[in-house]
Amino acid sequence: MGTVSIAAIAVFGLLAAMLAVILHQYKPEYAMLLSAAAGCGILLLLLSALTPALEQLRTVMGKAGLSMAYFKILLKGLGICYLAQFAGDLCRDAGQTSLAGKVELAGKISVALLALPVALDMMDWIFSLVK
């Protein structure tokens, strides 16, 4: 997985979870902050490992003759998905299940709106083939 191993991420996550459980007994608000910070740390580790894969994907899309605009939409969509899931999980950890669902719904709607231009381009392409 690039420069970061899944074992290191798993150990980091487990240690953070154990510390959060212990801290929750004394200061629940700090336990949530610790969980959020650990989650951000894991995401940063993953982003550094994803850079080579993203470069390969960009190269393949260029060779296929696909617009780089589609690549940017793909990356934005993935970012929205991960951010909405992360925020929803944090809301759930804080006991705000209803709010978590709304954050995730906002992420889904954002992805749908982001993909709308691609869907319209595909429809135009299909209509041009039919004619």
Short mmCIF file of N, CA and C in Angstrom, two decimals:
data_model
loop_
_atom_site.label_atom_id
_atom_site.label_comp_id
_atom_site.label_asym_id
_atom_site.label_seq_id
_atom_site.Cartn_x
_atom_site.Cartn_y
_atom_site.Cartn_z
N MET A 1 0.83 -1.19 0.00
CA MET A 1 0.00 0.00 0.00
C MET A 1 0.87 1.25 0.00
N GLY A 2 1.90 1.30 -0.73
CA GLY A 2 2.70 2.52 -0.77
C GLY A 2 3.62 2.60 0.43
N THR A 3 3.76 3.81 0.96
CA THR A 3 4.71 4.05 2.05
C THR A 3 4.14 3.74 3.42
N VAL A 4 2.86 3.53 3.52
CA VAL A 4 2.22 3.27 4.81
C VAL A 4 1.60 1.87 4.77
N SER A 5 1.90 1.09 5.80
CA SER A 5 1.32 -0.26 5.81
C SER A 5 0.00 -0.25 6.57
N ILE A 6 -0.86 -1.15 6.18
CA ILE A 6 -2.15 -1.28 6.85
C ILE A 6 -1.96 -1.69 8.30
N ALA A 7 -0.90 -2.44 8.58
CA ALA A 7 -0.63 -2.85 9.96
C ALA A 7 -0.35 -1.62 10.84
N ALA A 8 0.42 -0.67 10.32
CA ALA A 8 0.71 0.54 11.09
C ALA A 8 -0.57 1.35 11.33
N ILE A 9 -1.41 1.43 10.32
CA ILE A 9 -2.67 2.16 10.48
C ILE A 9 -3.57 1.45 11.48
N ALA A 10 -3.62 0.13 11.42
CA ALA A 10 -4.46 -0.64 12.35
C ALA A 10 -3.98 -0.46 13.78
N VAL A 11 -2.67 -0.54 13.99
CA VAL A 11 -2.12 -0.36 15.34
C VAL A 11 -2.40 1.05 15.84
N PHE A 12 -2.19 2.04 14.99
CA PHE A 12 -2.47 3.43 15.36
C PHE A 12 -3.95 3.60 15.74
N GLY A 13 -4.84 3.03 14.94
CA GLY A 13 -6.27 3.13 15.21
C GLY A 13 -6.67 2.43 16.51
N LEU A 14 -6.11 1.25 16.74
CA LEU A 14 -6.43 0.52 17.97
C LEU A 14 -5.92 1.25 19.21
N LEU A 15 -4.70 1.80 19.14
CA LEU A 15 -4.17 2.56 20.27
C LEU A 15 -5.02 3.79 20.55
N ALA A 16 -5.40 4.49 19.49
CA ALA A 16 -6.25 5.67 19.67
C ALA A 16 -7.60 5.28 20.26
N ALA A 17 -8.15 4.17 19.82
CA ALA A 17 -9.45 3.71 20.35
C ALA A 17 -9.33 3.36 21.83
N MET A 18 -8.27 2.66 22.21
CA MET A 18 -8.09 2.32 23.63
C MET A 18 -7.92 3.57 24.48
N LEU A 19 -7.14 4.52 24.00
CA LEU A 19 -6.97 5.77 24.74
C LEU A 19 -8.29 6.53 24.84
N ALA A 20 -9.08 6.51 23.78
CA ALA A 20 -10.37 7.20 23.79
C ALA A 20 -11.33 6.56 24.79
N VAL A 21 -11.31 5.22 24.90
CA VAL A 21 -12.17 4.53 25.85
C VAL A 21 -11.77 4.91 27.28
N ILE A 22 -10.48 4.92 27.55
CA ILE A 22 -9.99 5.30 28.88
C ILE A 22 -10.33 6.76 29.17
N LEU A 23 -10.07 7.62 28.21
CA LEU A 23 -10.32 9.05 28.39
C LEU A 23 -11.81 9.35 28.54
N HIS A 24 -12.64 8.54 27.90
CA HIS A 24 -14.09 8.75 27.96
C HIS A 24 -14.63 8.67 29.39
N GLN A 25 -13.98 7.89 30.23
CA GLN A 25 -14.41 7.76 31.62
C GLN A 25 -14.24 9.06 32.40
N TYR A 26 -13.24 9.86 32.02
CA TYR A 26 -12.93 11.07 32.77
C TYR A 26 -13.39 12.34 32.05
N LYS A 27 -13.14 12.41 30.78
CA LYS A 27 -13.49 13.59 29.97
C LYS A 27 -14.04 13.14 28.62
N PRO A 28 -15.35 12.87 28.54
CA PRO A 28 -15.93 12.36 27.29
C PRO A 28 -15.71 13.28 26.10
N GLU A 29 -15.72 14.60 26.34
CA GLU A 29 -15.53 15.53 25.22
C GLU A 29 -14.13 15.43 24.63
N TYR A 30 -13.14 15.12 25.47
CA TYR A 30 -11.78 14.96 24.96
C TYR A 30 -11.62 13.64 24.21
N ALA A 31 -12.38 12.64 24.62
CA ALA A 31 -12.32 11.36 23.92
C ALA A 31 -12.78 11.51 22.47
N MET A 32 -13.83 12.31 22.28
CA MET A 32 -14.31 12.54 20.92
C MET A 32 -13.27 13.32 20.10
N LEU A 33 -12.63 14.30 20.73
CA LEU A 33 -11.58 15.05 20.03
C LEU A 33 -10.41 14.14 19.66
N LEU A 34 -10.05 13.24 20.56
CA LEU A 34 -8.98 12.29 20.27
C LEU A 34 -9.36 11.40 19.09
N SER A 35 -10.60 10.93 19.07
CA SER A 35 -11.06 10.08 17.96
C SER A 35 -11.02 10.85 16.65
N ALA A 36 -11.46 12.11 16.67
CA ALA A 36 -11.44 12.93 15.46
C ALA A 36 -10.02 13.17 14.98
N ALA A 37 -9.12 13.47 15.92
CA ALA A 37 -7.72 13.70 15.55
C ALA A 37 -7.08 12.43 14.99
N ALA A 38 -7.37 11.29 15.60
CA ALA A 38 -6.81 10.03 15.10
C ALA A 38 -7.36 9.72 13.72
N GLY A 39 -8.65 9.98 13.51
CA GLY A 39 -9.25 9.76 12.19
C GLY A 39 -8.61 10.65 11.14
N CYS A 40 -8.37 11.90 11.48
CA CYS A 40 -7.70 12.81 10.54
C CYS A 40 -6.28 12.34 10.24
N GLY A 41 -5.60 11.85 11.27
CA GLY A 41 -4.25 11.33 11.07
C GLY A 41 -4.23 10.14 10.12
N ILE A 42 -5.18 9.25 10.29
CA ILE A 42 -5.27 8.08 9.41
C ILE A 42 -5.57 8.53 7.98
N LEU A 43 -6.48 9.49 7.82
CA LEU A 43 -6.79 9.98 6.48
C LEU A 43 -5.56 10.61 5.82
N LEU A 44 -4.78 11.36 6.58
CA LEU A 44 -3.57 11.96 6.03
C LEU A 44 -2.56 10.90 5.61
N LEU A 45 -2.43 9.85 6.42
CA LEU A 45 -1.54 8.74 6.04
C LEU A 45 -2.00 8.08 4.75
N LEU A 46 -3.31 7.90 4.63
CA LEU A 46 -3.85 7.27 3.43
C LEU A 46 -3.68 8.16 2.20
N LEU A 47 -3.87 9.46 2.37
CA LEU A 47 -3.71 10.37 1.24
C LEU A 47 -2.28 10.33 0.69
N SER A 48 -1.31 10.25 1.59
CA SER A 48 0.08 10.16 1.12
C SER A 48 0.33 8.86 0.35
N ALA A 49 -0.35 7.80 0.76
CA ALA A 49 -0.19 6.52 0.08
C ALA A 49 -0.96 6.47 -1.24
N LEU A 50 -2.01 7.28 -1.36
CA LEU A 50 -2.84 7.26 -2.56
C LEU A 50 -2.26 8.07 -3.72
N THR A 51 -1.32 8.94 -3.45
CA THR A 51 -0.78 9.82 -4.48
C THR A 51 -0.28 9.05 -5.71
N PRO A 52 0.54 7.99 -5.56
CA PRO A 52 0.98 7.26 -6.75
C PRO A 52 -0.17 6.64 -7.54
N ALA A 53 -1.17 6.12 -6.84
CA ALA A 53 -2.31 5.50 -7.53
C ALA A 53 -3.09 6.55 -8.31
N LEU A 54 -3.23 7.74 -7.76
CA LEU A 54 -3.94 8.81 -8.46
C LEU A 54 -3.17 9.24 -9.71
N GLU A 55 -1.87 9.26 -9.63
CA GLU A 55 -1.06 9.60 -10.81
C GLU A 55 -1.22 8.55 -11.91
N GLN A 56 -1.28 7.29 -11.52
CA GLN A 56 -1.49 6.23 -12.51
C GLN A 56 -2.87 6.35 -13.15
N LEU A 57 -3.87 6.66 -12.35
CA LEU A 57 -5.22 6.83 -12.87
C LEU A 57 -5.28 8.01 -13.83
N ARG A 58 -4.59 9.08 -13.50
CA ARG A 58 -4.53 10.25 -14.39
C ARG A 58 -3.88 9.87 -15.72
N THR A 59 -2.81 9.10 -15.67
CA THR A 59 -2.12 8.66 -16.88
C THR A 59 -3.03 7.80 -17.75
N VAL A 60 -3.73 6.86 -17.14
CA VAL A 60 -4.64 5.97 -17.89
C VAL A 60 -5.75 6.78 -18.53
N MET A 61 -6.31 7.73 -17.81
CA MET A 61 -7.39 8.55 -18.37
C MET A 61 -6.87 9.38 -19.54
N GLY A 62 -5.64 9.87 -19.43
CA GLY A 62 -5.06 10.64 -20.52
C GLY A 62 -4.85 9.77 -21.76
N LYS A 63 -4.36 8.55 -21.56
CA LYS A 63 -4.15 7.63 -22.68
C LYS A 63 -5.47 7.23 -23.34
N ALA A 64 -6.53 7.14 -22.53
CA ALA A 64 -7.84 6.76 -23.05
C ALA A 64 -8.52 7.92 -23.76
N GLY A 65 -7.93 9.10 -23.65
CA GLY A 65 -8.51 10.27 -24.30
C GLY A 65 -9.68 10.87 -23.55
N LEU A 66 -9.83 10.52 -22.28
CA LEU A 66 -10.92 11.07 -21.48
C LEU A 66 -10.53 12.45 -20.95
N SER A 67 -11.50 13.28 -20.81
CA SER A 67 -11.28 14.64 -20.33
C SER A 67 -10.79 14.62 -18.88
N MET A 68 -9.85 15.49 -18.58
CA MET A 68 -9.37 15.61 -17.21
C MET A 68 -10.45 16.19 -16.30
N ALA A 69 -11.45 16.81 -16.88
CA ALA A 69 -12.57 17.32 -16.09
C ALA A 69 -13.27 16.15 -15.40
N TYR A 70 -13.38 15.02 -16.09
CA TYR A 70 -13.99 13.84 -15.49
C TYR A 70 -13.14 13.32 -14.32
N PHE A 71 -11.84 13.39 -14.47
CA PHE A 71 -10.93 12.97 -13.40
C PHE A 71 -11.12 13.86 -12.17
N LYS A 72 -11.24 15.15 -12.40
CA LYS A 72 -11.44 16.08 -11.28
C LYS A 72 -12.78 15.82 -10.60
N ILE A 73 -13.81 15.54 -11.39
CA ILE A 73 -15.12 15.24 -10.81
C ILE A 73 -15.04 13.95 -9.99
N LEU A 74 -14.33 12.96 -10.49
CA LEU A 74 -14.15 11.71 -9.77
C LEU A 74 -13.47 11.95 -8.42
N LEU A 75 -12.39 12.72 -8.43
CA LEU A 75 -11.68 13.00 -7.19
C LEU A 75 -12.54 13.80 -6.21
N LYS A 76 -13.26 14.79 -6.72
CA LYS A 76 -14.13 15.57 -5.84
C LYS A 76 -15.22 14.69 -5.25
N GLY A 77 -15.79 13.81 -6.06
CA GLY A 77 -16.82 12.90 -5.58
C GLY A 77 -16.30 11.98 -4.48
N LEU A 78 -15.10 11.42 -4.70
CA LEU A 78 -14.50 10.57 -3.67
C LEU A 78 -14.24 11.36 -2.40
N GLY A 79 -13.75 12.57 -2.54
CA GLY A 79 -13.50 13.42 -1.38
C GLY A 79 -14.78 13.71 -0.60
N ILE A 80 -15.84 14.02 -1.33
CA ILE A 80 -17.13 14.28 -0.67
C ILE A 80 -17.62 13.04 0.07
N CYS A 81 -17.50 11.87 -0.57
CA CYS A 81 -17.93 10.62 0.07
C CYS A 81 -17.16 10.36 1.36
N TYR A 82 -15.84 10.46 1.29
CA TYR A 82 -15.03 10.20 2.48
C TYR A 82 -15.29 11.22 3.58
N LEU A 83 -15.41 12.47 3.21
CA LEU A 83 -15.64 13.52 4.21
C LEU A 83 -17.01 13.36 4.87
N ALA A 84 -18.04 13.06 4.08
CA ALA A 84 -19.38 12.87 4.64
C ALA A 84 -19.42 11.65 5.55
N GLN A 85 -18.77 10.56 5.14
CA GLN A 85 -18.72 9.36 5.98
C GLN A 85 -17.98 9.64 7.28
N PHE A 86 -16.85 10.32 7.19
CA PHE A 86 -16.04 10.65 8.37
C PHE A 86 -16.83 11.53 9.33
N ALA A 87 -17.47 12.57 8.80
CA ALA A 87 -18.26 13.47 9.64
C ALA A 87 -19.46 12.74 10.24
N GLY A 88 -20.10 11.89 9.46
CA GLY A 88 -21.22 11.11 9.98
C GLY A 88 -20.80 10.17 11.10
N ASP A 89 -19.65 9.53 10.94
CA ASP A 89 -19.15 8.64 11.99
C ASP A 89 -18.84 9.42 13.27
N LEU A 90 -18.26 10.61 13.11
CA LEU A 90 -17.99 11.44 14.29
C LEU A 90 -19.28 11.85 14.99
N CYS A 91 -20.30 12.18 14.21
CA CYS A 91 -21.59 12.53 14.80
C CYS A 91 -22.18 11.34 15.55
N ARG A 92 -22.07 10.13 14.95
CA ARG A 92 -22.56 8.93 15.61
C ARG A 92 -21.79 8.66 16.91
N ASP A 93 -20.47 8.86 16.88
CA ASP A 93 -19.66 8.68 18.09
C ASP A 93 -20.09 9.64 19.19
N ALA A 94 -20.55 10.82 18.79
CA ALA A 94 -21.01 11.81 19.77
C ALA A 94 -22.45 11.56 20.20
N GLY A 95 -23.07 10.50 19.67
CA GLY A 95 -24.43 10.17 20.05
C GLY A 95 -25.49 10.90 19.24
N GLN A 96 -25.11 11.53 18.16
CA GLN A 96 -26.02 12.31 17.32
C GLN A 96 -26.33 11.54 16.04
N THR A 97 -27.09 10.46 16.18
CA THR A 97 -27.40 9.57 15.06
C THR A 97 -28.19 10.28 13.97
N SER A 98 -29.18 11.08 14.38
CA SER A 98 -30.00 11.79 13.41
C SER A 98 -29.16 12.79 12.60
N LEU A 99 -28.30 13.50 13.29
CA LEU A 99 -27.42 14.45 12.60
C LEU A 99 -26.47 13.73 11.65
N ALA A 100 -25.99 12.57 12.06
CA ALA A 100 -25.10 11.78 11.20
C ALA A 100 -25.79 11.42 9.90
N GLY A 101 -27.05 11.01 9.98
CA GLY A 101 -27.80 10.68 8.78
C GLY A 101 -27.97 11.87 7.86
N LYS A 102 -28.18 13.04 8.42
CA LYS A 102 -28.35 14.24 7.61
C LYS A 102 -27.04 14.67 6.95
N VAL A 103 -25.93 14.51 7.66
CA VAL A 103 -24.63 14.83 7.06
C VAL A 103 -24.36 13.89 5.89
N GLU A 104 -24.66 12.61 6.06
CA GLU A 104 -24.44 11.64 4.99
C GLU A 104 -25.39 11.89 3.82
N LEU A 105 -26.63 12.28 4.11
CA LEU A 105 -27.57 12.62 3.04
C LEU A 105 -27.06 13.83 2.25
N ALA A 106 -26.53 14.82 2.95
CA ALA A 106 -25.97 15.99 2.27
C ALA A 106 -24.81 15.58 1.36
N GLY A 107 -24.00 14.63 1.82
CA GLY A 107 -22.90 14.13 0.98
C GLY A 107 -23.42 13.45 -0.27
N LYS A 108 -24.46 12.64 -0.13
CA LYS A 108 -25.04 11.94 -1.29
C LYS A 108 -25.63 12.92 -2.29
N ILE A 109 -26.32 13.93 -1.79
CA ILE A 109 -26.90 14.93 -2.69
C ILE A 109 -25.79 15.72 -3.38
N SER A 110 -24.73 16.03 -2.65
CA SER A 110 -23.60 16.76 -3.24
C SER A 110 -22.96 15.97 -4.36
N VAL A 111 -22.80 14.66 -4.16
CA VAL A 111 -22.21 13.81 -5.21
C VAL A 111 -23.14 13.75 -6.42
N ALA A 112 -24.44 13.65 -6.17
CA ALA A 112 -25.40 13.61 -7.29
C ALA A 112 -25.34 14.90 -8.09
N LEU A 113 -25.27 16.03 -7.41
CA LEU A 113 -25.19 17.32 -8.11
C LEU A 113 -23.86 17.46 -8.86
N LEU A 114 -22.79 16.94 -8.26
CA LEU A 114 -21.49 16.99 -8.90
C LEU A 114 -21.46 16.15 -10.17
N ALA A 115 -22.18 15.02 -10.15
CA ALA A 115 -22.19 14.10 -11.30
C ALA A 115 -23.18 14.52 -12.38
N LEU A 116 -24.01 15.48 -12.11
CA LEU A 116 -25.03 15.88 -13.08
C LEU A 116 -24.45 16.29 -14.44
N PRO A 117 -23.40 17.10 -14.49
CA PRO A 117 -22.83 17.44 -15.81
C PRO A 117 -22.33 16.21 -16.59
N VAL A 118 -21.78 15.25 -15.88
CA VAL A 118 -21.30 14.03 -16.55
C VAL A 118 -22.49 13.25 -17.10
N ALA A 119 -23.56 13.16 -16.33
CA ALA A 119 -24.76 12.45 -16.80
C ALA A 119 -25.35 13.15 -18.02
N LEU A 120 -25.37 14.48 -18.02
CA LEU A 120 -25.89 15.22 -19.18
C LEU A 120 -25.01 15.01 -20.41
N ASP A 121 -23.68 14.99 -20.21
CA ASP A 121 -22.77 14.72 -21.33
C ASP A 121 -23.01 13.32 -21.90
N MET A 122 -23.23 12.36 -21.02
CA MET A 122 -23.49 10.99 -21.48
C MET A 122 -24.80 10.92 -22.25
N MET A 123 -25.80 11.63 -21.78
CA MET A 123 -27.09 11.63 -22.48
C MET A 123 -26.94 12.28 -23.86
N ASP A 124 -26.20 13.37 -23.95
CA ASP A 124 -25.95 13.99 -25.25
C ASP A 124 -25.23 13.02 -26.18
N TRP A 125 -24.24 12.30 -25.66
CA TRP A 125 -23.48 11.34 -26.44
C TRP A 125 -24.39 10.22 -26.93
N ILE A 126 -25.25 9.72 -26.07
CA ILE A 126 -26.18 8.65 -26.45
C ILE A 126 -27.16 9.15 -27.52
N PHE A 127 -27.68 10.36 -27.34
CA PHE A 127 -28.60 10.91 -28.34
C PHE A 127 -27.92 11.11 -29.68
N SER A 128 -26.64 11.48 -29.65
CA SER A 128 -25.91 11.65 -30.91
C SER A 128 -25.69 10.31 -31.61
N LEU A 129 -25.55 9.22 -30.85
CA LEU A 129 -25.41 7.90 -31.44
C LEU A 129 -26.72 7.42 -32.04
N VAL A 130 -27.81 7.75 -31.40
CA VAL A 130 -29.13 7.32 -31.86
C VAL A 130 -29.49 7.99 -33.18
N LYS A 131 -29.11 9.24 -33.32
CA LYS A 131 -29.45 10.00 -34.55
C LYS A 131 -28.65 9.56 -35.70
#
